[in-house]
Coordinates of C-alpha atoms and ligand atoms in Angstrom, one line a residue:
M1 CA 3.3 -105.0 8.9
I2 CA 5.4 -102.2 9.0
H3 CA 5.4 -102.0 12.9
N4 CA 6.8 -106.0 12.7
R5 CA 9.8 -104.9 10.9
I6 CA 12.0 -107.5 12.4
G7 CA 9.9 -110.4 11.7
T8 CA 9.5 -109.6 7.8
K9 CA 13.2 -109.2 7.8
L10 CA 13.9 -112.8 9.3
G11 CA 10.7 -114.0 7.3
I12 CA 12.4 -112.6 3.9
W13 CA 15.7 -114.0 4.9
M14 CA 14.4 -117.4 5.7
M15 CA 12.3 -117.6 3.0
T16 CA 15.4 -116.7 0.5
L17 CA 17.3 -119.6 2.1
F18 CA 14.6 -122.1 2.0
F19 CA 14.2 -121.3 -1.7
I20 CA 17.7 -121.3 -2.6
V21 CA 17.8 -124.5 -0.8
I22 CA 14.9 -126.5 -2.4
F23 CA 16.0 -124.9 -5.9
F24 CA 19.0 -126.6 -5.8
L25 CA 18.2 -129.6 -4.5
S26 CA 15.4 -130.0 -7.0
I27 CA 18.3 -129.6 -9.7
A28 CA 20.7 -131.9 -8.1
I29 CA 17.8 -134.7 -7.6
D30 CA 16.3 -134.2 -11.4
R31 CA 19.9 -134.4 -12.6
I32 CA 20.9 -137.5 -10.6
F33 CA 17.2 -139.1 -11.9
S34 CA 17.7 -138.1 -15.6
N35 CA 21.1 -139.7 -15.8
F36 CA 20.1 -142.8 -13.7
H37 CA 17.1 -143.6 -16.2
Q38 CA 19.5 -142.7 -19.1
T39 CA 22.4 -144.8 -18.1
E40 CA 20.0 -147.5 -17.3
M41 CA 18.0 -147.6 -20.9
T42 CA 21.4 -147.3 -22.5
S43 CA 22.5 -150.1 -21.3
N44 CA 19.1 -152.0 -21.8
V45 CA 19.5 -151.2 -25.1
N46 CA 22.7 -152.4 -25.5
E47 CA 21.9 -155.6 -24.2
M48 CA 19.2 -156.1 -26.4
T49 CA 21.6 -155.0 -29.4
S50 CA 23.7 -157.9 -28.3
H51 CA 21.2 -159.9 -28.1
F52 CA 19.8 -159.5 -31.6
V53 CA 23.3 -159.5 -33.0
M54 CA 23.7 -163.0 -31.1
M55 CA 20.5 -164.0 -33.0
A56 CA 21.8 -162.5 -36.3
A57 CA 25.2 -164.5 -35.8
S58 CA 23.5 -167.5 -34.6
P59 CA 24.4 -170.6 -36.5
V60 CA 20.3 -171.5 -36.1
N61 CA 18.8 -169.4 -38.6
T62 CA 17.5 -166.7 -37.6
S63 CA 14.7 -165.4 -40.1
D64 CA 14.3 -162.0 -40.7
H65 CA 10.6 -162.5 -39.8
S66 CA 11.7 -163.4 -36.1
L67 CA 13.8 -160.6 -35.7
D68 CA 11.0 -158.3 -36.6
A69 CA 8.7 -160.3 -34.2
F70 CA 11.6 -159.7 -31.8
A71 CA 11.9 -156.1 -32.4
D72 CA 8.0 -155.7 -32.5
F73 CA 7.6 -157.1 -29.3
S74 CA 10.6 -154.9 -27.4
E75 CA 9.1 -152.0 -29.5
V76 CA 12.9 -151.2 -31.0
S77 CA 13.7 -150.2 -34.6
I78 CA 16.4 -152.6 -35.8
F79 CA 18.4 -151.3 -39.1
I80 CA 21.0 -153.6 -40.7
I81 CA 23.6 -151.7 -42.8
N82 CA 26.9 -152.4 -44.7
Q83 CA 30.2 -151.4 -44.6
K84 CA 29.3 -148.2 -46.4
G85 CA 26.6 -147.3 -44.1
A86 CA 23.8 -148.2 -46.3
V87 CA 20.5 -149.7 -45.0
T88 CA 20.0 -153.4 -46.0
A89 CA 17.3 -154.2 -43.5
H90 CA 14.9 -152.9 -41.2
S91 CA 12.1 -153.6 -38.8
G92 CA 10.1 -151.7 -36.5
E93 CA 8.6 -148.3 -35.9
H94 CA 10.9 -145.9 -37.4
D95 CA 10.7 -143.8 -40.7
P96 CA 13.1 -146.6 -42.7
T97 CA 13.8 -143.7 -44.6
D98 CA 15.2 -141.5 -41.6
H99 CA 19.1 -143.0 -41.8
S100 CA 20.7 -139.3 -40.6
F101 CA 21.7 -141.2 -37.2
I102 CA 24.1 -143.3 -39.5
R103 CA 27.3 -141.1 -39.5
K104 CA 30.3 -142.4 -41.2
K105 CA 32.7 -141.9 -38.2
D106 CA 30.5 -144.1 -36.3
V107 CA 30.6 -146.9 -38.9
Q108 CA 34.0 -146.8 -38.8
S109 CA 34.4 -147.5 -34.9
I110 CA 31.4 -150.1 -35.1
F111 CA 33.0 -152.3 -37.8
S112 CA 36.3 -151.7 -36.2
G113 CA 34.4 -153.4 -32.9
D114 CA 33.5 -150.7 -30.9
T115 CA 30.0 -150.3 -29.8
V116 CA 28.5 -147.4 -30.4
N117 CA 25.8 -145.2 -28.3
F118 CA 24.5 -141.8 -28.5
T119 CA 20.4 -140.2 -28.5
H120 CA 19.3 -139.2 -31.8
K121 CA 16.1 -136.7 -32.2
D122 CA 14.5 -137.8 -36.0
P123 CA 13.2 -134.8 -37.7
N124 CA 9.7 -135.8 -36.2
G125 CA 11.1 -134.4 -33.2
N126 CA 11.3 -138.3 -31.1
R127 CA 14.3 -139.1 -29.5
Y128 CA 15.6 -142.1 -29.3
I129 CA 18.8 -144.1 -27.7
V130 CA 20.7 -145.9 -30.4
S131 CA 23.1 -148.5 -29.7
G132 CA 25.2 -149.6 -32.6
M133 CA 27.4 -153.2 -33.3
V134 CA 29.1 -155.0 -35.8
V135 CA 27.4 -158.5 -36.6
P136 CA 30.2 -160.9 -36.4
A137 CA 30.9 -163.0 -39.3
S138 CA 29.7 -166.8 -38.2
E139 CA 28.5 -170.4 -39.4
G140 CA 25.1 -168.3 -39.4
N141 CA 26.0 -165.2 -40.7
P142 CA 28.7 -165.6 -43.1
D143 CA 28.5 -162.3 -44.4
P144 CA 31.2 -160.1 -42.3
D145 CA 29.8 -156.9 -43.9
Q146 CA 27.0 -155.8 -41.7
A147 CA 26.2 -154.1 -38.3
M148 CA 23.1 -153.6 -36.7
Y149 CA 21.6 -150.2 -35.3
V150 CA 19.0 -150.6 -32.6
L151 CA 16.7 -147.7 -31.6
A152 CA 14.5 -147.5 -28.9
S153 CA 12.4 -144.8 -27.9
T154 CA 12.7 -142.6 -25.0
D155 CA 9.0 -141.9 -24.7
H156 CA 8.6 -144.0 -21.8
M157 CA 11.8 -142.7 -20.0
D158 CA 10.8 -139.2 -21.1
E159 CA 7.2 -140.0 -19.7
S160 CA 8.4 -141.1 -16.2
I161 CA 10.9 -138.4 -16.0
S162 CA 8.4 -136.2 -16.5
R163 CA 6.2 -137.6 -14.1
M164 CA 9.1 -137.2 -11.2
R165 CA 9.6 -133.9 -12.3
T166 CA 5.9 -132.7 -11.6
L167 CA 6.2 -134.6 -8.4
L168 CA 9.7 -133.0 -7.2
L169 CA 7.5 -129.4 -7.9
M170 CA 4.8 -130.0 -6.0
S171 CA 7.2 -131.3 -3.1
G172 CA 8.9 -128.6 -3.7
I173 CA 6.0 -126.3 -3.7
G174 CA 4.8 -128.1 -0.6
A175 CA 7.9 -127.5 1.3
M176 CA 7.9 -123.7 0.2
L177 CA 4.3 -123.3 1.6
L178 CA 5.5 -125.7 4.9
A179 CA 8.6 -123.4 5.3
L180 CA 6.6 -119.8 4.8
G181 CA 4.6 -121.2 7.8
I182 CA 7.2 -122.1 9.8
T183 CA 9.3 -119.2 9.0
W184 CA 5.9 -117.3 10.1
I185 CA 5.5 -118.6 13.2
S186 CA 9.2 -118.6 14.2
A187 CA 9.6 -114.7 13.2
Q188 CA 6.2 -114.1 15.4
I189 CA 7.6 -116.0 18.2
L190 CA 11.0 -113.9 18.1
S191 CA 9.1 -110.8 17.0
R192 CA 6.5 -110.7 19.6
P193 CA 8.4 -110.5 22.7
L194 CA 11.0 -107.9 21.0
L195 CA 7.8 -105.6 20.4
Q196 CA 6.7 -106.0 23.5
M197 CA 9.8 -104.3 25.4
Q198 CA 9.4 -101.9 22.8
R199 CA 6.3 -100.9 24.1
A200 CA 7.3 -101.5 27.5
T201 CA 10.2 -99.3 27.6
R202 CA 8.3 -96.6 25.8
K203 CA 6.1 -96.7 28.7
I204 CA 8.6 -96.3 31.1
A205 CA 10.2 -93.7 29.5
V206 CA 6.6 -91.8 29.7
G207 CA 7.0 -92.7 33.5
D208 CA 4.7 -95.6 34.0
L209 CA 7.3 -97.4 36.3
E210 CA 5.1 -100.2 37.3
T211 CA 5.5 -101.7 33.7
R212 CA 6.9 -105.3 34.2
L213 CA 7.4 -107.7 31.6
P214 CA 6.8 -111.8 31.3
V215 CA 10.4 -113.3 31.8
Q216 CA 9.7 -116.5 29.2
S217 CA 12.6 -117.8 28.9
K218 CA 16.3 -118.2 29.9
D219 CA 17.5 -117.1 26.3
E220 CA 18.7 -113.9 25.6
I221 CA 15.3 -112.3 24.9
G222 CA 14.4 -113.2 28.5
L223 CA 17.8 -111.9 30.2
L224 CA 16.8 -109.0 28.2
A225 CA 13.3 -108.5 29.7
E226 CA 14.9 -109.1 33.0
A227 CA 17.4 -106.2 32.6
I228 CA 14.4 -104.4 31.2
N229 CA 12.6 -105.3 34.4
D230 CA 15.5 -104.8 36.8
L231 CA 15.7 -101.1 35.3
A232 CA 12.1 -100.6 36.0
K233 CA 12.3 -101.3 39.5
D234 CA 15.8 -99.6 39.8
L235 CA 13.9 -96.3 38.4
Q236 CA 11.1 -96.8 40.7
R237 CA 12.8 -97.3 43.9
Y238 CA 15.5 -94.2 42.8
R239 CA 11.8 -92.5 42.2
D240 CA 10.4 -93.4 45.8
T241 CA 13.7 -92.4 47.7
R242 CA 13.9 -89.3 45.8
Q243 CA 9.8 -88.2 46.8
E244 CA 10.7 -89.7 50.5
F245 CA 14.1 -88.2 50.7
F246 CA 12.6 -84.4 49.4
A247 CA 9.7 -84.8 52.0
N248 CA 11.9 -85.5 54.6
I249 CA 14.3 -82.7 54.2
S250 CA 11.2 -80.4 53.8
H251 CA 9.7 -81.9 57.1
E252 CA 13.6 -81.3 59.0
L253 CA 13.7 -77.8 57.8
R254 CA 10.5 -77.0 58.4
T255 CA 10.5 -77.6 61.9
P256 CA 13.6 -75.6 63.5
I257 CA 12.7 -72.5 61.0
T258 CA 8.8 -72.7 62.7
Y259 CA 10.7 -72.7 66.6
L260 CA 13.1 -70.1 65.2
E261 CA 10.6 -68.0 63.6
G262 CA 8.0 -68.6 66.4
Y263 CA 10.7 -67.8 69.3
A264 CA 12.1 -64.8 67.3
K265 CA 8.8 -63.3 67.2
V266 CA 8.2 -63.6 70.8
V267 CA 11.6 -61.9 71.7
K268 CA 11.0 -59.1 69.3
E269 CA 7.4 -58.4 70.3
K270 CA 9.1 -58.4 74.5
L271 CA 6.2 -61.4 74.7
Y272 CA 8.5 -62.6 77.9
T273 CA 7.9 -61.6 81.6
S274 CA 11.3 -62.0 83.0
E275 CA 15.1 -61.2 81.6
E276 CA 15.6 -65.3 82.3
E277 CA 12.5 -66.5 79.9
K278 CA 13.9 -64.2 77.4
D279 CA 17.5 -66.0 77.7
K280 CA 15.7 -69.2 77.4
Y281 CA 14.2 -68.3 74.3
L282 CA 17.3 -66.7 73.2
D283 CA 19.4 -70.4 73.9
I284 CA 16.2 -71.9 72.1
I285 CA 16.9 -69.7 68.8
Q286 CA 20.9 -70.5 69.0
E287 CA 20.1 -74.6 69.4
E288 CA 17.9 -74.2 66.7
A289 CA 20.0 -72.7 64.3
S290 CA 22.9 -74.5 65.0
R291 CA 20.5 -77.6 64.6
L292 CA 20.0 -76.1 61.4
Q293 CA 23.6 -75.7 60.4
R294 CA 24.2 -79.3 61.2
L295 CA 21.7 -80.6 59.1
V296 CA 22.4 -78.5 56.1
N297 CA 26.3 -79.8 56.7
D298 CA 25.1 -83.2 56.6
L299 CA 22.9 -82.4 53.8
F300 CA 25.7 -81.3 51.9
E301 CA 28.1 -84.0 52.7
L302 CA 25.4 -86.6 51.7
A303 CA 24.9 -85.5 48.7
K304 CA 28.5 -85.2 47.6
M305 CA 29.3 -88.7 48.5
E306 CA 25.8 -89.7 46.3
E307 CA 27.4 -87.9 43.3
G308 CA 30.7 -89.6 44.0
K309 CA 32.4 -86.3 44.3
I310 CA 34.1 -86.5 48.0
S311 CA 37.9 -87.3 47.2
L312 CA 39.3 -89.3 50.1
S313 CA 43.3 -88.1 50.8
L314 CA 44.6 -91.9 51.2
E315 CA 47.7 -92.9 53.5
W316 CA 48.5 -95.1 56.0
I317 CA 47.3 -94.6 58.9
D318 CA 47.2 -95.7 62.3
L319 CA 44.0 -96.4 64.1
T320 CA 45.0 -96.7 67.2
D321 CA 46.5 -93.5 67.7
I322 CA 43.0 -92.0 65.8
V323 CA 40.8 -94.4 68.0
R324 CA 42.6 -92.9 71.4
S325 CA 42.7 -89.2 70.1
S326 CA 38.9 -89.5 69.4
I327 CA 38.2 -91.0 73.1
R328 CA 40.2 -87.9 74.4
K329 CA 38.4 -85.6 72.3
M330 CA 34.6 -86.7 73.8
E331 CA 36.0 -87.0 77.5
W332 CA 34.3 -83.6 78.6
K333 CA 31.0 -85.1 76.8
V334 CA 31.4 -88.4 78.7
N335 CA 32.0 -86.7 81.8
E336 CA 29.3 -84.2 81.4
K337 CA 26.9 -87.0 81.6
G338 CA 28.7 -89.1 84.5
L339 CA 29.7 -91.9 82.1
V340 CA 32.9 -94.3 81.4
M341 CA 34.3 -94.7 78.3
R342 CA 37.2 -97.2 78.3
G343 CA 39.6 -98.1 75.4
S344 CA 41.3 -101.1 74.9
Y345 CA 43.8 -102.1 71.9
D346 CA 45.3 -105.2 70.7
E347 CA 48.9 -105.2 70.2
E348 CA 50.7 -104.0 67.2
I349 CA 47.5 -103.3 65.4
P350 CA 49.0 -102.7 61.7
L351 CA 48.9 -99.5 59.4
I352 CA 46.0 -99.3 57.1
V353 CA 45.1 -97.4 54.3
G354 CA 42.6 -94.4 54.8
D355 CA 41.9 -90.9 55.0
G356 CA 42.6 -90.2 58.7
L357 CA 40.5 -87.3 58.9
R358 CA 37.7 -89.1 57.3
M359 CA 38.2 -91.8 60.1
E360 CA 38.5 -89.8 62.7
Q361 CA 34.7 -88.4 61.6
I362 CA 33.5 -91.9 61.5
I363 CA 34.9 -92.6 65.2
L364 CA 33.5 -89.3 66.8
N365 CA 30.1 -89.8 64.9
M366 CA 29.7 -93.5 66.9
L367 CA 31.0 -92.0 70.2
D368 CA 28.7 -88.9 70.0
N369 CA 25.9 -91.5 69.6
A370 CA 27.1 -93.9 72.0
I371 CA 27.2 -91.2 74.3
R372 CA 23.9 -89.8 73.0
Y373 CA 21.7 -92.7 73.4
T374 CA 23.2 -93.9 76.9
D375 CA 22.2 -92.4 80.3
Q376 CA 24.0 -94.8 82.7
G377 CA 27.2 -97.3 82.4
D378 CA 29.7 -97.7 80.2
I379 CA 31.2 -97.4 77.0
R380 CA 33.7 -99.6 75.9
V381 CA 35.8 -99.3 72.7
H382 CA 38.0 -102.0 71.5
L383 CA 40.0 -102.4 68.6
H384 CA 40.7 -106.0 67.3
K385 CA 43.5 -107.3 65.1
G386 CA 42.1 -110.2 62.8
S387 CA 44.0 -112.8 60.3
K388 CA 42.5 -110.6 57.4
H389 CA 41.0 -107.2 59.0
V390 CA 41.1 -104.9 61.6
T391 CA 37.9 -104.4 63.7
I392 CA 36.6 -101.1 65.9
T393 CA 34.3 -102.3 68.2
I394 CA 32.0 -99.4 70.4
E395 CA 29.6 -101.1 72.6
D396 CA 27.6 -98.9 74.9
T397 CA 25.3 -100.0 77.7
G398 CA 22.3 -97.6 76.6
I399 CA 18.8 -97.3 75.2
G400 CA 19.7 -100.1 72.7
I401 CA 17.4 -100.5 69.6
A402 CA 14.8 -102.9 68.7
E403 CA 15.6 -105.8 66.7
E404 CA 13.2 -104.5 63.9
E405 CA 14.4 -101.2 63.6
L406 CA 17.8 -102.6 62.7
P407 CA 17.3 -103.2 59.0
Y408 CA 16.5 -99.2 58.5
L409 CA 19.2 -98.1 60.8
F410 CA 21.8 -97.0 57.8
D411 CA 18.7 -95.3 56.2
R412 CA 18.9 -91.4 55.4
F413 CA 16.5 -89.7 58.1
Y414 CA 15.9 -92.8 60.1
R415 CA 15.4 -92.1 63.7
V416 CA 14.4 -94.9 65.9
E417 CA 12.6 -92.6 68.3
K418 CA 11.8 -89.4 66.6
S419 CA 11.0 -87.1 69.6
R420 CA 13.6 -88.6 71.3
S421 CA 16.3 -88.3 68.7
R422 CA 15.2 -85.0 68.0
Q423 CA 15.4 -84.0 71.4
H424 CA 19.2 -85.0 71.8
G425 CA 19.8 -83.0 68.7
G426 CA 20.1 -85.6 66.1
T427 CA 19.4 -85.3 62.0
G428 CA 19.0 -89.0 61.6
L429 CA 21.7 -88.8 59.1
G430 CA 24.9 -89.6 60.7
L431 CA 24.8 -93.3 60.6
S432 CA 24.1 -92.8 56.4
I433 CA 27.0 -90.8 56.3
V434 CA 29.2 -92.9 58.4
K435 CA 28.2 -96.1 56.6
K436 CA 29.1 -94.1 52.9
L437 CA 32.4 -93.1 54.5
V438 CA 33.0 -96.6 55.9
E439 CA 32.2 -98.6 52.3
L440 CA 34.2 -95.8 50.7
Q441 CA 37.8 -96.8 52.8
G442 CA 36.5 -100.2 51.6
G443 CA 35.3 -101.4 55.3
T444 CA 31.8 -102.9 56.6
I445 CA 29.8 -101.9 59.5
K446 CA 27.4 -104.2 61.5
V447 CA 25.1 -103.2 64.4
R448 CA 23.5 -105.8 67.3
S449 CA 21.6 -104.1 69.7
Q450 CA 18.9 -105.1 72.2
A451 CA 16.7 -102.5 73.3
G452 CA 17.1 -101.7 77.0
V453 CA 20.6 -103.8 77.2
G454 CA 23.1 -101.5 75.0
T455 CA 24.1 -101.1 71.4
R456 CA 27.1 -102.7 69.6
F457 CA 28.5 -101.3 66.3
D458 CA 31.4 -103.2 64.4
I459 CA 33.6 -101.4 62.2
T460 CA 35.7 -103.4 60.0
F461 CA 38.4 -102.6 57.3
P462 CA 40.9 -105.1 55.0
L463 CA 44.3 -105.1 56.2
P464 CA 46.1 -104.3 52.9
E465 CA 47.8 -107.5 51.0
R466 CA 51.6 -106.3 52.2
Q467 CA 50.1 -106.5 55.7
E468 CA 48.8 -109.9 55.4
K469 CA 52.0 -111.1 54.0
Q470 CA 54.2 -109.6 56.8
E471 CA 52.1 -111.6 59.6
Ligands
ADP1 P1 20.9 -89.2 64.5 O1 21.4 -87.7 64.0 O2 19.1 -88.7 64.6 O3 21.4 -90.2 65.6 P2 22.0 -91.0 63.3 O4 21.8 -91.9 61.8 O5 23.3 -91.3 64.0 O6 20.8 -90.2 63.6 O7 20.9 -92.5 64.1 C1 19.8 -92.7 63.5 C2 19.5 -93.1 64.7 O8 19.6 -94.4 65.3 C3 19.2 -92.4 66.3 O9 18.1 -91.6 65.9 C4 19.1 -93.4 67.0 O10 17.3 -93.6 67.6 C5 19.6 -94.5 66.8 N1 20.9 -95.0 67.1 C6 22.1 -94.9 66.8 N2 23.2 -94.9 67.5 C7 23.2 -95.6 68.9 C8 23.5 -96.2 70.2 N3 24.1 -96.0 70.2 N4 22.2 -96.8 71.0 C9 20.7 -96.4 70.5 N5 20.2 -96.2 69.4 C10 21.4 -95.2 68.5

């Protein structure tokens, strides 16, 4: 039961609540019934008393004998008293020597015309409802010095109240048992998913990230289970990508290092036949060293971005200037490959908020890719102004990218054609860095491509509010 504590606590609370409600409800029902019986009986006894009084005062001579018969028949006792309170006549079962119910104060009120009602307990412990009335002087009763007490035993009433109490007690116990059952079931229903979650989170904590919880409801408990499942999925994805990332890094580092080691050995041990061959090996060593440097730089940059440690110096920047100067910087590469690069600009491109150097890094990287993966044709760069955005489009007529590769293009270390990209000196990190830098400045990047036809990248940045209003 210890591991089911929330269920126990909940159960105790619910049972206490049930008990309090049932307890007070029973007391209230008991009071209502008892008072009802008491009032009912008192009014019956009063009615009977006035009836007997009328009989006693009736001009038709009612004998003591017939009063006796009525008293017996109605199971009551009758006491006739005078103004002094002395009993002058008696009939019925009640002990005739017990006069303790005749009180001076009551006798006075009775003879002044009031009806007196009370409950009396005789020396043997029997209870009676007592009603006292004066017998008015009349033709049949010329004696004005007479009053009548009628005593009705409460045995029948007490019996029915006690039956009602037994019934109340039984139904109270029944209700408590039912409540106990309901409480137990609802405590189980509530605590079972919580215990499941506790077990699942423990499993997740020790690395069993395949653990999933069944989501059986749309309430808070269901939402919590869903959140735990999402957490497990995220952790799993994070673990997998981290493993993949480290595997990729070691692979990427190993290749240039193998080249460096191999060719350095060839040169050191003079395993070449001519000076030109030696120069060729030294060129390879230089190329691999600079690739290694690029890779380390890119990795460092990416790590900083992922940790959120990169700080942008945001200012108002002119995209037209940045695109123009980037194209100029790439001119020699374009000429070297015998390509053509053209820039076109919409009029009055508004300033946007961004980091000038990072923006240039993005554009240089995109232009570098376009040149790298285009063997003939031209590269077009267009700066377009929309109502709420400004878009830089870089379009080439290069080798293109197959459609199924596009979703992974911005993943770290993703290369469409591994050997070709390596041969072009790429690290497979360029586009993921570009995407992060674009997003850090509030922009988006989209790609459209067709293998063998060309590739188009659209980088869009929102215009700041001030600029939008100016339009
Ligand atoms: P890399 O440093 O290898 O170029 P990127 O992240 O910049 O890495 O690009 C990822 C891959 O996307 C590249 O290996 C290349 O196959 C493909 N790619 C990028 N730009 C282009 C383009 N303009 N035309 C064709 N393929 C491209």
